[in-house]
Amino acid sequence: MITAEQAQSAFPDEVVTRAVTRVVTVPGLDKPVALITIDNGHDHTRPSTFGPQSLVSLNAAFDEAVAADPAAIAVTGKPFVFAVGADLSGVEQISDPELARQIAQTGHDVFRRFTESEIPTFAFVNGAVMGGGLELALSCHYRTMADNVAAIALPEVFLGLFPGWGGTQLLPNLIGPAAAVTVIVENALNQNKMLKPTQAAELGITDELLPSADYLEQSLLWLVKVVRGEVTPARREIDRGGEWDAAMGRAKAVVSGKTKGASPGAEKALELLELARTADRDAGYAAETEALAELLMSDPLRSGLYSFDLVNKRAKKPAGAPDKSLARQVGKVGIVGAGLMASQLALLFVRRLKVPVVLTDVDQERVDKGVSYVHGEIDKLLEKKRIGPDEANRLRALVSGSLDKAAFADAGFVIEAVFEDLGVKRKVFAEVEQHVSPECVLATNTSSLSITAMASELQHPERVVGFHFFNPVAVLPLLEIVRGERTDDETLATAFSVGKQLKKSSVLVKDAPAFVVNRVLTRFLGEVLATVDEGTPFDVADSALDPLGLPMSPMTLLQLVGPPVALHVAETMHEAFPERYGVSENLKRFVEAGKSAVWQYDDSGNPAIDPEVAELWQQGDAPSTAEQVRERALAALAEEIRIMLDEGVVAEAHDIDLCMILGAGWPFWLGGITPYLDRAGVSEKVAGKPFLAPGVASVPPA
């Protein structure tokens, strides 16, 4: 186990979670209860985590608990938080493999004391519990949980890691392999899906679900019943044969489908879950420790931690954003358009801002359809009990439609979501400007057109800003906020303020063609389609990028974006940068034929090329191998990103990575994309130098 001095030296800046032991007299027991409270001294906005010093503190608290000779030992957290996992903030500084192994070992050494204690141990899960926090709870003999716990998960595989302090061994042996695969693998790889308290109880993660109002008191009363033998929590029988085989088969299919074998953390999770079928605690924990120490010293994990920092820190303080005090209050929102995108925006604005939202369109039928869509989605939220009846009524009352843009007269923010054509959007803004105040922000959801050009003929071009969402609007968290040449600081600050209220992660982007995500994806997709045009079989080109573990293949991406949209953006980019962006004649024919997908799927889900697509796609006689396709696509990415940085499209490579993670779902273990390009040597080869400094998203030099 790591010493206090080593812990201090390893993570000197750790926000230490202190563990304090109190001896509590509880009616019904001859001996007291030793209650350990873990608390990092901050409110719920800074959840408690476990770094080396925190583990040393917890170990000392356990010593104190044992010394009190109690009837039971219980551990709980501060208000609203139990604990949310290991403190990963100091890992990026570790360059010594032995130190990495010691830290991995220390978690096991401390947590297993709760498991191997002769005194009954209880976890009172009073609030958010994830990662190492959940592993601590699993290490106890018994668990209660408050019925209002907001976040329950083992998210490690999402980060490119695995539950390394007992999770892969304890969970399948508590709740069975099938449920453990759901929690450790499937939920983690589905954008870190959280469990609800009722689900945790149904799975058997917690023994008792208790009301939050008097949770601690009720937990202690339940503890008394267990200690006195009046209650014996059920433990399910674990099938180590066919059920385990089936669970592992599903786990492997999920990992293959989601990561294409590109995530070392996911692969380790599979190995360790299989090991848990037969291994004793010593062997299982030793395997976790060695695997964790190995991963801690790997570049993919450092890329995952870099991604974690981008999403949790940089996204909250956008580079280049003006002082927030310049932002104007928005008391009403106007939306030009009432189609699907506009309706999704209306729903988001009314739910988050809770101000009047007015949709307009060219005829009453479209307006009514848009308003009806929003009202219908509010009804669905009510049915799912995500909002109450009073809130549903208020939200419905705030959404209205009008054919007259004079309805925007008192709006502070108007966003257009009409056809992606510069002339159409200019006309829309010219009409809107006649009705709104000079301070009203005019935002455009354009995916590729120039903000500066859009605003150039207006009386007040300084109040036009790009406000680019990604589909589906309710799910993807990225918002590209685009500053035109004349956009002023007040407009920009208001845009960032609104973005924050919408609970989006905003990135400041220069007014350049297609901004960030679409520019990168269009270059990437264009290179892959070019190889198909030259003669590469569709299946070879489509699987060439599998080693990166991207969320979807190029042809699936084409289908999701929509071929007409992909073609339009390609044409826009070709006009701006003809030497780097081509326009596939085959893609034009594809769109003209009304095709939406390259692949057709049989009843078993196996893909085959659509015969009509095969017929219309005229291929050359110069096919590439999968490796050649991959090298070409990666080289194009590196070249384009270097040009974007030289142009000042964003402040740093970090912002491009953040955009690709949040806007395109590119994996944490890639670090977005630039860390992967660096470690694969593509950055150096194509752009002459790495995008990131040594030790950033990589193991620092020893």
XYZ file of C-alpha atoms in Angstrom, residues 320-322 451-452 464-467 480-493 496 507-512 515:
31
model
C -11.975 33.159 -26.518
C -15.484 33.711 -25.143
C -16.162 37.361 -24.157
C -21.950 34.318 -41.287
C -20.239 37.447 -42.586
C -25.541 38.188 -36.351
C -23.879 35.043 -34.980
C -23.537 31.417 -36.012
C -25.309 29.031 -33.644
C -20.405 25.767 -32.607
C -20.697 29.507 -31.967
C -19.388 31.343 -35.017
C -18.161 34.912 -34.969
C -18.617 36.855 -38.180
C -16.241 39.664 -39.135
C -18.570 42.253 -37.598
C -20.158 40.266 -34.754
C -19.750 42.329 -31.573
C -18.833 41.133 -28.092
C -22.318 41.686 -26.664
C -23.871 39.444 -29.301
C -21.199 36.808 -28.805
C -21.516 36.914 -25.015
C -22.519 31.869 -25.098
C -16.823 26.272 -28.815
C -15.879 29.588 -30.419
C -15.232 29.163 -34.138
C -13.984 31.577 -36.792
C -16.257 32.250 -39.753
C -14.646 29.742 -42.125
C -16.593 25.587 -39.376
